[in-house]
Amino acid sequence: MVIDFIADYYNNIEHYPVLSQVKPGYLRHLLPRSAPLAAEPIEEIIKDIETHIIPGITHWQHPAHFAYFPCTASTAGILGELLTAGLNVVGFSWVASPAATELEAIVMDWLGELLNLPKPFLFSGNGGGVIMGTTCEALLATLVAARDRKLAEIGEGEIGIGKLVVYCSDQTHCAFAKAAKIVGIKQGNVRVVPASKTTSFGLCPDELVRAVRSDRDRGLVPLFLCATVGTTPTAAVDPLLPLCRVAREHDIWVHVDAAYAGAACVCPEFRHVIDGVEGADSFSLNAHKWFLTTLDCCCLWVKDPSALRKSLSTNPEYLRNQASDEGGVIDYKDWQVTLSRRFRCLKLWMVLRSNGVANLRNFLRSHVRMAEAFEKLVAEDARFEIVVPRRFSMVCFRMGVANLVNKKLLESINGSGRVFMTHAVAGGIYMLRLAVGATLTEARHVAEAWKVVREQADAMDVEGIVGC
Amino acid sequence: MVIDFIADYYNNIEHYPVLSQVKPGYLRHLLPRSAPLAAEPIEEIIKDIETHIIPGITHWQHPAHFAYFPCTASTAGILGELLTAGLNVVGFSWVASPAATELEAIVMDWLGELLNLPKPFLFSGNGGGVIMGTTCEALLATLVAARDRKLAEIGEGEIGIGKLVVYCSDQTHCAFAKAAKIVGIKQGNVRVVPASKTTSFGLCPDELVRAVRSDRDRGLVPLFLCATVGTTPTAAVDPLLPLCRVAREHDIWVHVDAAYAGAACVCPEFRHVIDGVEGADSFSLNAHKWFLTTLDCCCLWVKDPSALRKSLSTNPEYLRNQASDEGGVIDYKDWQVTLSRRFRCLKLWMVLRSNGVANLRNFLRSHVRMAEAFEKLVAEDARFEIVVPRRFSMVCFRMGVANLVNKKLLESINGSGRVFMTHAVAGGIYMLRLAVGATLTEARHVAEAWKVVREQADAMDVEGIVGC
Ligand SMILES: Cc1ncc(COP(=O)(O)O)c(C=O)c1O
Ligand SMILES: Cc1ncc(COP(=O)(O)O)c(C=O)c1O
């Protein structure tokens, strides 16, 4: 029944408004005040989902969902989650389910090889990969590892942690500053280097050098650089090669956050965007974004797993066991922030196998082609401008130069319910973002998206808005 | 096909050894060296799961799984996960799927009321609940909130963070010390108060007073107490009422970690174990432990959500939207460590509805009764001793007084493959733990567990072991 419900959901998905049209607080008066004392039939619950929940869903799987970055589902991903829930094992240490740990290590080497990650990131090269829920967790884990390694060097002292400085650009995802705050980096020591249109919003290595030098001159200690491949606002690419060179000189841990765009590197023609990654210490991508696994599945590779383990290991008596004591196994609890962990590699393994690498590449390429087609349509309309060169499957564009006009335009586009896009502001420019990536998106949906944009633009009283 | 596979799995589960009997590294040579280029049929994958994965599974859903704490699955929980994966929405902010946020708030009030949590923990009383993956995340989030509130009071200064002290007992889950380390509390400022057999391994309030006073005398700043209801080693209960009184006097944030035992509080007869919780600041339980949701589902309630928000909010331009700007909605990303979040409340809602509260209570009670029966069997055998009074569904016992004997006994019990138990050491005493809680466990499985224990005890050469 639930499988049928999901099948129907996907069959009907185009009939729903992409962006939920409910008002805040809509649900509370539709549901009972408290949990029922007696069991209710599953039919009843499914009916409520149809009637009360679905209207409050913003449909991320809708083929006209072009907002944020994609969060892709697929049959293999969904069935993988189903199996994970069915087996419901907790693979914190090897012994708690050897297959959960061993499959994860194997699949992370598979995916690492597909991405052509340098050998030192793979288990086969004495590094290794681990699956977490989100990039936030990957950033936290690597930041803590880098922090503790540095503090061991310079001495924890009274003010050790207060001296540490981390670096990013103003295009870096906010998860980084949040993770830095959580691990105790002082707010004033998060160095946000502005990126500009000149570098297509990539982080400029010379600016990094300047920031690092000035911090060192003030007696501060450079710790960590978060470089992004495929930034959230505009899918910009920070140039890894020169950035890692700077970092190495100053003994800075480099993490490469390729949450969205990393998946594209399984296609040889896109792999160059992570050239230079051999100089980084860690690399992550969200397979739930553009690699079909369903939420959540953040893949993190590190060159030095012992750095993670030194910071994140726990060894309480109640978890001790012979296999761990003998040391020949991976206990993933020591590689991550959380103890309990879901058997997430199962779905990643299933996605890789049931699609095959060739189809996965074609899937990614098809999205890029659709974005190219959209870019072309935008470029042909004199009212519009492509703000930054299209990267991957994302197009950033605007109508004229007035931010307010574009804001209103986006509101009316999303108000139509026919598509859902979001916006970014970079270098002071407000732009609309079309991120192609939903599993069901076809060329016709992108064409339709352009039609909606044009129609809403046609209907707009631009002078009225700019005048006010 | 996958549903059938899962149904068969549960039908056959009793035929598997509970604890996986594979050797480290078993899987690598069974799988190909790299991901396949061409798609493979799902039949093939399922066959591999049967042949290669299942032997490496330690079966947490096996009715004779008595190890660690339970991690319970159920039809409603599994179907909830399936729906979550099918809809695959990312509810970081209200607008990204209003139903995901609103259902979570409603269900957390439902469950909070069932637990008879004081009103200030509920949305209806200006507190509120949030679902995270794990207790580790709940501890991190509350620790950071408490830390930043305190630093705002005393001034961040150069050494502010270095002065903060956190408290727990030596029975507290290791997740707490790990979370403290992550947020930058100095290793030397994690005050671990020893608990003893005299207080049945509960944290003694007088010891807490002593520790706090001594820290204050040295110019340190007490920050946080993690009190546990149902400790991992022995299911001990820290006395909340006097502990919270001490904490209030010294302005210490109290978190109550009821990861396993919290669920029992939906039964009125067990609710007294959290008497005094009205003096705490936050309370969490893992619904995936003993409340049927499947992993992961940690429910956290706080009295002051603004403390979480002050520490964990982010407001990047690309996530800005009208509903959030107007302020009348919950954006759960600001309540937790991670940005992306799964639609976890769906399964909790389905568990509550499809079982009904009455059945859920009976389910928990039946486990407690089975543990009582086991306790009785142990007590009747003169070779054995109940080490601490049984709490909830957990029995801690040993054979004689030699730790080594009990270690060997546990090894031979688990080596049988017929049951899986783990151990604890508290107050220097090595003990075996029988934690009843798997969804399929019946009285006969517990009786069988006792049979295995006795048989292995009979077969042991106790003198040989003690002699060596
Ligand atoms: C570049 C980048 N990094 C990090 C994140 C945050 O990902 P998560 O929600 O998995 O922490 C995102 C999400 O969109 C992103 O685009
Ligand atoms: C009392 C207690 N707290 C915390 C945890 C850790 O839970 P999680 O894995 O959800 O972080 C456990 C796990 O067994 C526990 O028993």
mmCIF file of N, CA and C in Angstrom, chain A residues 10 25-27 32-33 36-37 39-40 48 56 58 60-61 71 86 88 95-99 102 110 113 134 136 147 158 173-174 178 181-183 186 295 311-312 317-318 333 336-339 342 353 355-358 423 425, chain B residues 5 10 25-27 32-33 36-37 39-40 48 56 58 60-61 71 83 86 88 95-99 102 110 113 134 136 147 158 174 178 181-183 186 295 310-312 317-318 333 336-339 342 353 355 357-358 423 425:
data_model
loop_
_atom_site.group_PDB
_atom_site.id
_atom_site.type_symbol
_atom_site.label_atom_id
_atom_site.label_comp_id
_atom_site.label_asym_id
_atom_site.label_seq_id
_atom_site.Cartn_x
_atom_site.Cartn_y
_atom_site.Cartn_z
ATOM 1 N N TYR A 10 4.564 9.712 -7.477
ATOM 2 C CA TYR A 10 5.443 10.098 -8.590
ATOM 3 C C TYR A 10 4.657 10.224 -9.896
ATOM 4 N N GLY A 25 1.115 27.519 10.174
ATOM 5 C CA GLY A 25 0.172 27.033 11.175
ATOM 6 C C GLY A 25 -0.979 26.238 10.601
ATOM 7 N N TYR A 26 -0.922 25.928 9.283
ATOM 8 C CA TYR A 26 -2.075 25.286 8.638
ATOM 9 C C TYR A 26 -2.412 23.916 9.243
ATOM 10 N N LEU A 27 -1.379 23.224 9.769
ATOM 11 C CA LEU A 27 -1.584 21.813 10.109
ATOM 12 C C LEU A 27 -2.189 21.593 11.499
ATOM 13 N N PRO A 32 -5.463 15.904 15.449
ATOM 14 C CA PRO A 32 -5.959 15.853 16.831
ATOM 15 C C PRO A 32 -4.975 16.510 17.797
ATOM 16 N N ARG A 33 -5.469 16.872 18.981
ATOM 17 C CA ARG A 33 -4.631 17.530 19.983
ATOM 18 C C ARG A 33 -3.593 16.600 20.598
ATOM 19 N N PRO A 36 -3.373 9.154 19.595
ATOM 20 C CA PRO A 36 -4.535 8.299 19.866
ATOM 21 C C PRO A 36 -4.201 7.180 20.855
ATOM 22 N N LEU A 37 -5.167 6.825 21.664
ATOM 23 C CA LEU A 37 -4.969 5.731 22.616
ATOM 24 C C LEU A 37 -5.012 4.388 21.887
ATOM 25 N N ALA A 39 -5.013 1.897 18.390
ATOM 26 C CA ALA A 39 -4.347 1.797 17.093
ATOM 27 C C ALA A 39 -5.264 2.289 15.981
ATOM 28 N N GLU A 40 -4.671 2.921 14.978
ATOM 29 C CA GLU A 40 -5.442 3.341 13.817
ATOM 30 C C GLU A 40 -4.954 2.571 12.597
ATOM 31 N N ASP A 48 -4.719 10.529 5.592
ATOM 32 C CA ASP A 48 -4.317 11.813 6.187
ATOM 33 C C ASP A 48 -3.079 12.388 5.511
ATOM 34 N N GLY A 56 1.168 20.387 2.249
ATOM 35 C CA GLY A 56 2.220 21.137 2.934
ATOM 36 C C GLY A 56 3.614 20.740 2.490
ATOM 37 N N THR A 58 6.674 20.892 -0.100
ATOM 38 C CA THR A 58 7.332 21.518 -1.244
ATOM 39 C C THR A 58 8.040 20.367 -1.945
ATOM 40 N N TRP A 60 10.346 18.465 -3.656
ATOM 41 C CA TRP A 60 11.747 18.421 -4.107
ATOM 42 C C TRP A 60 11.916 17.450 -5.273
ATOM 43 N N GLN A 61 11.024 16.471 -5.404
ATOM 44 C CA GLN A 61 11.161 15.493 -6.487
ATOM 45 C C GLN A 61 10.367 15.907 -7.730
ATOM 46 N N CYS A 71 18.002 17.551 -4.423
ATOM 47 C CA CYS A 71 18.134 16.461 -3.453
ATOM 48 C C CYS A 71 17.466 15.265 -4.119
ATOM 49 N N GLY A 86 14.751 -1.796 7.191
ATOM 50 C CA GLY A 86 14.340 -3.178 7.476
ATOM 51 C C GLY A 86 15.385 -3.916 8.297
ATOM 52 N N ASN A 88 17.890 -2.422 9.899
ATOM 53 C CA ASN A 88 17.973 -1.563 11.090
ATOM 54 C C ASN A 88 19.101 -1.946 12.045
ATOM 55 N N VAL A 95 32.109 -4.826 14.969
ATOM 56 C CA VAL A 95 31.425 -6.016 15.478
ATOM 57 C C VAL A 95 29.908 -5.848 15.496
ATOM 58 N N ALA A 96 29.447 -4.609 15.583
ATOM 59 C CA ALA A 96 28.010 -4.359 15.686
ATOM 60 C C ALA A 96 27.291 -4.635 14.367
ATOM 61 N N SER A 97 28.004 -4.875 13.334
ATOM 62 C CA SER A 97 27.541 -5.354 12.029
ATOM 63 C C SER A 97 28.668 -5.212 11.017
ATOM 64 N N PRO A 98 29.519 -6.227 10.962
ATOM 65 C CA PRO A 98 30.703 -6.146 10.097
ATOM 66 C C PRO A 98 30.382 -5.718 8.664
ATOM 67 N N ALA A 99 29.282 -6.188 8.107
ATOM 68 C CA ALA A 99 28.967 -5.866 6.717
ATOM 69 C C ALA A 99 28.750 -4.365 6.540
ATOM 70 N N GLU A 102 32.276 -2.850 6.460
ATOM 71 C CA GLU A 102 33.121 -3.275 5.336
ATOM 72 C C GLU A 102 32.555 -2.801 3.999
ATOM 73 N N TRP A 110 35.315 2.580 -4.127
ATOM 74 C CA TRP A 110 34.714 2.581 -5.476
ATOM 75 C C TRP A 110 34.448 4.014 -5.944
ATOM 76 N N GLU A 113 37.498 6.166 -6.454
ATOM 77 C CA GLU A 113 38.182 5.867 -7.716
ATOM 78 C C GLU A 113 37.442 6.459 -8.903
ATOM 79 N N THR A 134 25.445 14.705 6.758
ATOM 80 C CA THR A 134 25.462 15.991 6.070
ATOM 81 C C THR A 134 26.874 16.560 5.987
ATOM 82 N N CYS A 136 27.623 19.438 7.029
ATOM 83 C CA CYS A 136 27.881 20.071 8.327
ATOM 84 C C CYS A 136 28.680 19.131 9.218
ATOM 85 N N ARG A 147 41.874 21.056 14.442
ATOM 86 C CA ARG A 147 42.056 21.858 15.653
ATOM 87 C C ARG A 147 42.922 21.119 16.677
ATOM 88 N N GLU A 158 46.396 28.323 27.756
ATOM 89 C CA GLU A 158 45.167 28.985 28.183
ATOM 90 C C GLU A 158 44.448 29.570 26.969
ATOM 91 N N HIS A 173 29.533 28.021 1.992
ATOM 92 C CA HIS A 173 28.262 27.725 2.654
ATOM 93 C C HIS A 173 28.339 28.096 4.130
ATOM 94 N N CYS A 174 27.222 28.600 4.643
ATOM 95 C CA CYS A 174 27.180 29.046 6.034
ATOM 96 C C CYS A 174 27.446 27.914 7.024
ATOM 97 N N LYS A 178 29.317 28.077 10.894
ATOM 98 C CA LYS A 178 28.586 27.460 12.009
ATOM 99 C C LYS A 178 29.429 26.368 12.656
ATOM 100 N N LYS A 181 32.139 27.906 14.662
ATOM 101 C CA LYS A 181 31.619 28.422 15.928
ATOM 102 C C LYS A 181 31.432 27.276 16.929
ATOM 103 N N ILE A 182 30.870 26.185 16.457
ATOM 104 C CA ILE A 182 30.610 25.048 17.349
ATOM 105 C C ILE A 182 31.901 24.529 17.974
ATOM 106 N N VAL A 183 32.967 24.442 17.182
ATOM 107 C CA VAL A 183 34.208 23.881 17.741
ATOM 108 C C VAL A 183 35.018 24.914 18.528
ATOM 109 N N LYS A 186 36.928 31.509 17.668
ATOM 110 C CA LYS A 186 36.322 32.801 17.998
ATOM 111 C C LYS A 186 35.670 33.416 16.761
ATOM 112 N N LEU A 295 18.203 11.665 0.713
ATOM 113 C CA LEU A 295 18.785 12.228 1.930
ATOM 114 C C LEU A 295 18.830 11.128 2.999
ATOM 115 N N SER A 311 40.903 12.657 17.494
ATOM 116 C CA SER A 311 39.958 13.605 18.092
ATOM 117 C C SER A 311 38.643 12.965 18.490
ATOM 118 N N LEU A 312 38.206 11.975 17.739
ATOM 119 C CA LEU A 312 36.812 11.552 17.861
ATOM 120 C C LEU A 312 36.629 10.153 18.450
ATOM 121 N N GLU A 317 34.064 0.997 28.164
ATOM 122 C CA GLU A 317 34.081 -0.439 28.446
ATOM 123 C C GLU A 317 32.925 -1.163 27.756
ATOM 124 N N TYR A 318 31.711 -0.572 27.815
ATOM 125 C CA TYR A 318 30.536 -1.293 27.298
ATOM 126 C C TYR A 318 30.558 -1.482 25.796
ATOM 127 N N LYS A 333 32.574 4.794 14.412
ATOM 128 C CA LYS A 333 32.220 5.770 15.448
ATOM 129 C C LYS A 333 33.392 6.705 15.747
ATOM 130 N N GLN A 336 33.767 9.970 13.250
ATOM 131 C CA GLN A 336 32.667 10.907 13.067
ATOM 132 C C GLN A 336 32.184 11.463 14.396
ATOM 133 N N VAL A 337 31.291 12.429 14.301
ATOM 134 C CA VAL A 337 30.786 13.108 15.480
ATOM 135 C C VAL A 337 29.835 12.213 16.263
ATOM 136 N N THR A 338 28.991 11.481 15.568
ATOM 137 C CA THR A 338 27.967 10.704 16.273
ATOM 138 C C THR A 338 28.421 9.269 16.507
ATOM 139 N N LEU A 339 27.784 8.638 17.474
ATOM 140 C CA LEU A 339 28.056 7.223 17.752
ATOM 141 C C LEU A 339 27.209 6.361 16.819
ATOM 142 N N ARG A 342 23.480 5.050 10.623
ATOM 143 C CA ARG A 342 22.644 4.218 9.781
ATOM 144 C C ARG A 342 23.505 3.514 8.731
ATOM 145 N N ARG A 353 25.296 0.258 -8.463
ATOM 146 C CA ARG A 353 25.115 -0.984 -9.199
ATOM 147 C C ARG A 353 23.885 -0.960 -10.082
ATOM 148 N N ASN A 355 22.265 1.453 -11.398
ATOM 149 C CA ASN A 355 22.360 2.349 -12.555
ATOM 150 C C ASN A 355 23.563 2.012 -13.429
ATOM 151 N N GLY A 356 24.643 1.678 -12.795
ATOM 152 C CA GLY A 356 25.892 1.508 -13.535
ATOM 153 C C GLY A 356 26.507 2.878 -13.781
ATOM 154 N N VAL A 357 27.824 2.899 -13.857
ATOM 155 C CA VAL A 357 28.539 4.166 -13.973
ATOM 156 C C VAL A 357 28.173 4.906 -15.264
ATOM 157 N N ALA A 358 28.010 4.160 -16.337
ATOM 158 C CA ALA A 358 27.724 4.811 -17.624
ATOM 159 C C ALA A 358 26.412 5.595 -17.552
ATOM 160 N N HIS A 423 17.043 32.229 -5.085
ATOM 161 C CA HIS A 423 17.892 33.333 -5.536
ATOM 162 C C HIS A 423 19.236 33.303 -4.831
ATOM 163 N N VAL A 425 22.554 36.309 -3.810
ATOM 164 C CA VAL A 425 23.145 37.625 -3.965
ATOM 165 C C VAL A 425 24.650 37.417 -3.900
ATOM 166 N N PHE B 5 11.644 -9.397 0.282
ATOM 167 C CA PHE B 5 12.936 -9.747 0.892
ATOM 168 C C PHE B 5 12.910 -9.438 2.389
ATOM 169 N N TYR B 10 12.493 -11.241 8.100
ATOM 170 C CA TYR B 10 11.914 -11.345 9.437
ATOM 171 C C TYR B 10 11.376 -12.747 9.711
ATOM 172 N N GLY B 25 37.608 -8.295 7.296
ATOM 173 C CA GLY B 25 38.062 -8.290 5.912
ATOM 174 C C GLY B 25 37.344 -9.290 5.024
ATOM 175 N N TYR B 26 36.294 -9.941 5.549
ATOM 176 C CA TYR B 26 35.636 -11.028 4.794
ATOM 177 C C TYR B 26 35.047 -10.550 3.469
ATOM 178 N N LEU B 27 34.623 -9.277 3.426
ATOM 179 C CA LEU B 27 33.796 -8.844 2.293
ATOM 180 C C LEU B 27 34.609 -8.421 1.063
ATOM 181 N N PRO B 32 33.416 -7.021 -6.373
ATOM 182 C CA PRO B 32 34.328 -6.566 -7.431
ATOM 183 C C PRO B 32 35.213 -5.429 -6.929
ATOM 184 N N ARG B 33 36.297 -5.197 -7.630
ATOM 185 C CA ARG B 33 37.264 -4.161 -7.242
ATOM 186 C C ARG B 33 36.728 -2.754 -7.486
ATOM 187 N N PRO B 36 30.397 -1.147 -11.223
ATOM 188 C CA PRO B 36 30.150 -1.643 -12.583
ATOM 189 C C PRO B 36 29.844 -0.497 -13.546
ATOM 190 N N LEU B 37 30.283 -0.650 -14.770
ATOM 191 C CA LEU B 37 29.992 0.359 -15.791
ATOM 192 C C LEU B 37 28.528 0.258 -16.227
ATOM 193 N N ALA B 39 24.488 -1.120 -15.899
ATOM 194 C CA ALA B 39 23.470 -1.351 -14.871
ATOM 195 C C ALA B 39 23.351 -2.836 -14.554
ATOM 196 N N GLU B 40 23.085 -3.155 -13.312
ATOM 197 C CA GLU B 40 22.852 -4.545 -12.921
ATOM 198 C C GLU B 40 21.411 -4.680 -12.450
ATOM 199 N N ASP B 48 23.083 -10.818 -3.949
ATOM 200 C CA ASP B 48 24.345 -10.518 -3.262
ATOM 201 C C ASP B 48 24.113 -10.131 -1.803
ATOM 202 N N GLY B 56 27.307 -11.000 7.230
ATOM 203 C CA GLY B 56 28.077 -9.996 7.968
ATOM 204 C C GLY B 56 27.217 -9.082 8.818
ATOM 205 N N THR B 58 25.101 -8.325 12.149
ATOM 206 C CA THR B 58 24.747 -8.677 13.518
ATOM 207 C C THR B 58 23.289 -8.251 13.652
ATOM 208 N N TRP B 60 20.307 -6.981 14.850
ATOM 209 C CA TRP B 60 19.704 -6.184 15.921
ATOM 210 C C TRP B 60 18.216 -6.475 16.056
ATOM 211 N N GLN B 61 17.581 -6.957 14.998
ATOM 212 C CA GLN B 61 16.138 -7.235 15.071
ATOM 213 C C GLN B 61 15.848 -8.681 15.480
ATOM 214 N N CYS B 71 17.580 -1.385 19.420
ATOM 215 C CA CYS B 71 17.324 -0.397 18.363
ATOM 216 C C CYS B 71 16.141 -0.962 17.593
ATOM 217 N N LEU B 83 8.360 6.139 3.284
ATOM 218 C CA LEU B 83 7.684 7.359 2.838
ATOM 219 C C LEU B 83 8.624 8.558 2.876
ATOM 220 N N GLY B 86 10.698 8.315 -0.045
ATOM 221 C CA GLY B 86 9.918 8.545 -1.249
ATOM 222 C C GLY B 86 9.648 10.028 -1.485
ATOM 223 N N ASN B 88 11.251 12.461 0.116
ATOM 224 C CA ASN B 88 12.624 12.986 0.063
ATOM 225 C C ASN B 88 12.690 14.518 0.046
ATOM 226 N N VAL B 95 9.626 26.910 4.817
ATOM 227 C CA VAL B 95 9.177 27.022 3.434
ATOM 228 C C VAL B 95 9.639 25.837 2.586
ATOM 229 N N ALA B 96 10.716 25.187 2.985
ATOM 230 C CA ALA B 96 11.266 24.093 2.192
ATOM 231 C C ALA B 96 10.405 22.833 2.268
ATOM 232 N N SER B 97 9.431 22.841 3.103
ATOM 233 C CA SER B 97 8.354 21.851 3.221
ATOM 234 C C SER B 97 7.616 22.077 4.525
ATOM 235 N N PRO B 98 6.621 22.953 4.485
ATOM 236 C CA PRO B 98 5.911 23.322 5.712
ATOM 237 C C PRO B 98 5.418 22.119 6.517
ATOM 238 N N ALA B 99 4.945 21.088 5.845
ATOM 239 C CA ALA B 99 4.398 19.940 6.569
ATOM 240 C C ALA B 99 5.468 19.258 7.413
ATOM 241 N N GLU B 102 5.848 21.473 10.520
ATOM 242 C CA GLU B 102 4.657 21.571 11.380
ATOM 243 C C GLU B 102 4.306 20.223 12.004
ATOM 244 N N TRP B 110 2.820 16.056 21.111
ATOM 245 C CA TRP B 110 2.108 14.806 21.452
ATOM 246 C C TRP B 110 2.957 13.931 22.381
ATOM 247 N N GLU B 113 3.649 15.361 25.794
ATOM 248 C CA GLU B 113 2.510 15.219 26.707
ATOM 249 C C GLU B 113 2.378 13.788 27.219
ATOM 250 N N THR B 134 20.775 11.674 16.512
ATOM 251 C CA THR B 134 21.323 10.925 17.639
ATOM 252 C C THR B 134 21.417 11.794 18.886
ATOM 253 N N CYS B 136 24.090 12.189 20.497
ATOM 254 C CA CYS B 136 25.324 12.982 20.342
ATOM 255 C C CYS B 136 24.990 14.377 19.831
ATOM 256 N N ARG B 147 26.960 26.967 26.371
ATOM 257 C CA ARG B 147 28.287 27.598 26.320
ATOM 258 C C ARG B 147 28.178 29.062 25.893
ATOM 259 N N GLU B 158 39.806 36.212 26.479
ATOM 260 C CA GLU B 158 40.801 35.342 25.883
ATOM 261 C C GLU B 158 40.632 33.925 26.417
ATOM 262 N N CYS B 174 29.669 7.968 26.899
ATOM 263 C CA CYS B 174 30.885 8.641 26.406
ATOM 264 C C CYS B 174 30.569 9.738 25.394
ATOM 265 N N LYS B 178 32.685 13.399 24.618
ATOM 266 C CA LYS B 178 33.061 13.671 23.228
ATOM 267 C C LYS B 178 32.454 15.001 22.763
ATOM 268 N N LYS B 181 34.314 17.823 24.288
ATOM 269 C CA LYS B 181 35.595 18.032 23.614
ATOM 270 C C LYS B 181 35.376 18.796 22.304
ATOM 271 N N ILE B 182 34.365 18.387 21.562
ATOM 272 C CA ILE B 182 34.110 19.025 20.270
ATOM 273 C C ILE B 182 33.839 20.525 20.434
ATOM 274 N N VAL B 183 33.058 20.888 21.457
ATOM 275 C CA VAL B 183 32.721 22.309 21.601
ATOM 276 C C VAL B 183 33.815 23.104 22.294
ATOM 277 N N LYS B 186 37.917 22.234 27.792
ATOM 278 C CA LYS B 186 39.222 21.614 28.004
ATOM 279 C C LYS B 186 39.061 20.218 28.610
ATOM 280 N N LEU B 295 16.224 3.426 13.400
ATOM 281 C CA LEU B 295 17.285 4.430 13.461
ATOM 282 C C LEU B 295 17.100 5.399 12.289
ATOM 283 N N LYS B 310 20.066 31.176 19.226
ATOM 284 C CA LYS B 310 21.131 32.173 19.316
ATOM 285 C C LYS B 310 22.473 31.579 18.908
ATOM 286 N N SER B 311 22.675 30.307 19.228
ATOM 287 C CA SER B 311 23.960 29.689 18.892
ATOM 288 C C SER B 311 23.981 29.094 17.497
ATOM 289 N N LEU B 312 22.856 28.591 17.037
ATOM 290 C CA LEU B 312 22.887 27.718 15.862
ATOM 291 C C LEU B 312 22.217 28.308 14.623
ATOM 292 N N GLU B 317 21.813 34.585 2.568
ATOM 293 C CA GLU B 317 20.894 35.161 1.591
ATOM 294 C C GLU B 317 20.153 34.071 0.807
ATOM 295 N N TYR B 318 20.879 33.030 0.381
ATOM 296 C CA TYR B 318 20.251 32.034 -0.489
ATOM 297 C C TYR B 318 19.180 31.213 0.194
ATOM 298 N N LYS B 333 16.489 24.299 11.082
ATOM 299 C CA LYS B 333 17.942 24.384 10.904
ATOM 300 C C LYS B 333 18.594 25.206 12.015
ATOM 301 N N GLN B 336 19.472 23.114 15.464
ATOM 302 C CA GLN B 336 20.305 21.919 15.445
ATOM 303 C C GLN B 336 21.640 22.183 14.785
ATOM 304 N N VAL B 337 22.499 21.186 14.849
ATOM 305 C CA VAL B 337 23.850 21.314 14.315
ATOM 306 C C VAL B 337 23.843 21.308 12.794
ATOM 307 N N THR B 338 23.040 20.445 12.203
ATOM 308 C CA THR B 338 23.084 20.295 10.750
ATOM 309 C C THR B 338 22.045 21.179 10.064
ATOM 310 N N LEU B 339 22.287 21.424 8.796
ATOM 311 C CA LEU B 339 21.331 22.181 7.986
ATOM 312 C C LEU B 339 20.268 21.220 7.445
ATOM 313 N N ARG B 342 16.229 15.085 7.599
ATOM 314 C CA ARG B 342 15.243 14.187 7.020
ATOM 315 C C ARG B 342 13.884 14.412 7.682
ATOM 316 N N ARG B 353 0.457 6.505 15.825
ATOM 317 C CA ARG B 353 -0.911 6.273 15.375
ATOM 318 C C ARG B 353 -1.176 4.806 15.085
ATOM 319 N N ASN B 355 0.169 2.151 16.204
ATOM 320 C CA ASN B 355 0.119 1.295 17.389
ATOM 321 C C ASN B 355 -0.932 1.787 18.382
ATOM 322 N N VAL B 357 -1.388 4.539 21.757
ATOM 323 C CA VAL B 357 -0.643 4.658 23.007
ATOM 324 C C VAL B 357 -0.807 3.419 23.882
ATOM 325 N N ALA B 358 -2.000 2.859 23.910
ATOM 326 C CA ALA B 358 -2.251 1.703 24.785
ATOM 327 C C ALA B 358 -1.343 0.533 24.405
ATOM 328 N N HIS B 423 28.526 -6.484 27.820
ATOM 329 C CA HIS B 423 28.913 -6.413 29.226
ATOM 330 C C HIS B 423 29.054 -4.960 29.665
ATOM 331 N N VAL B 425 31.283 -2.669 32.940
ATOM 332 C CA VAL B 425 32.069 -2.670 34.166
ATOM 333 C C VAL B 425 31.642 -1.430 34.935
#
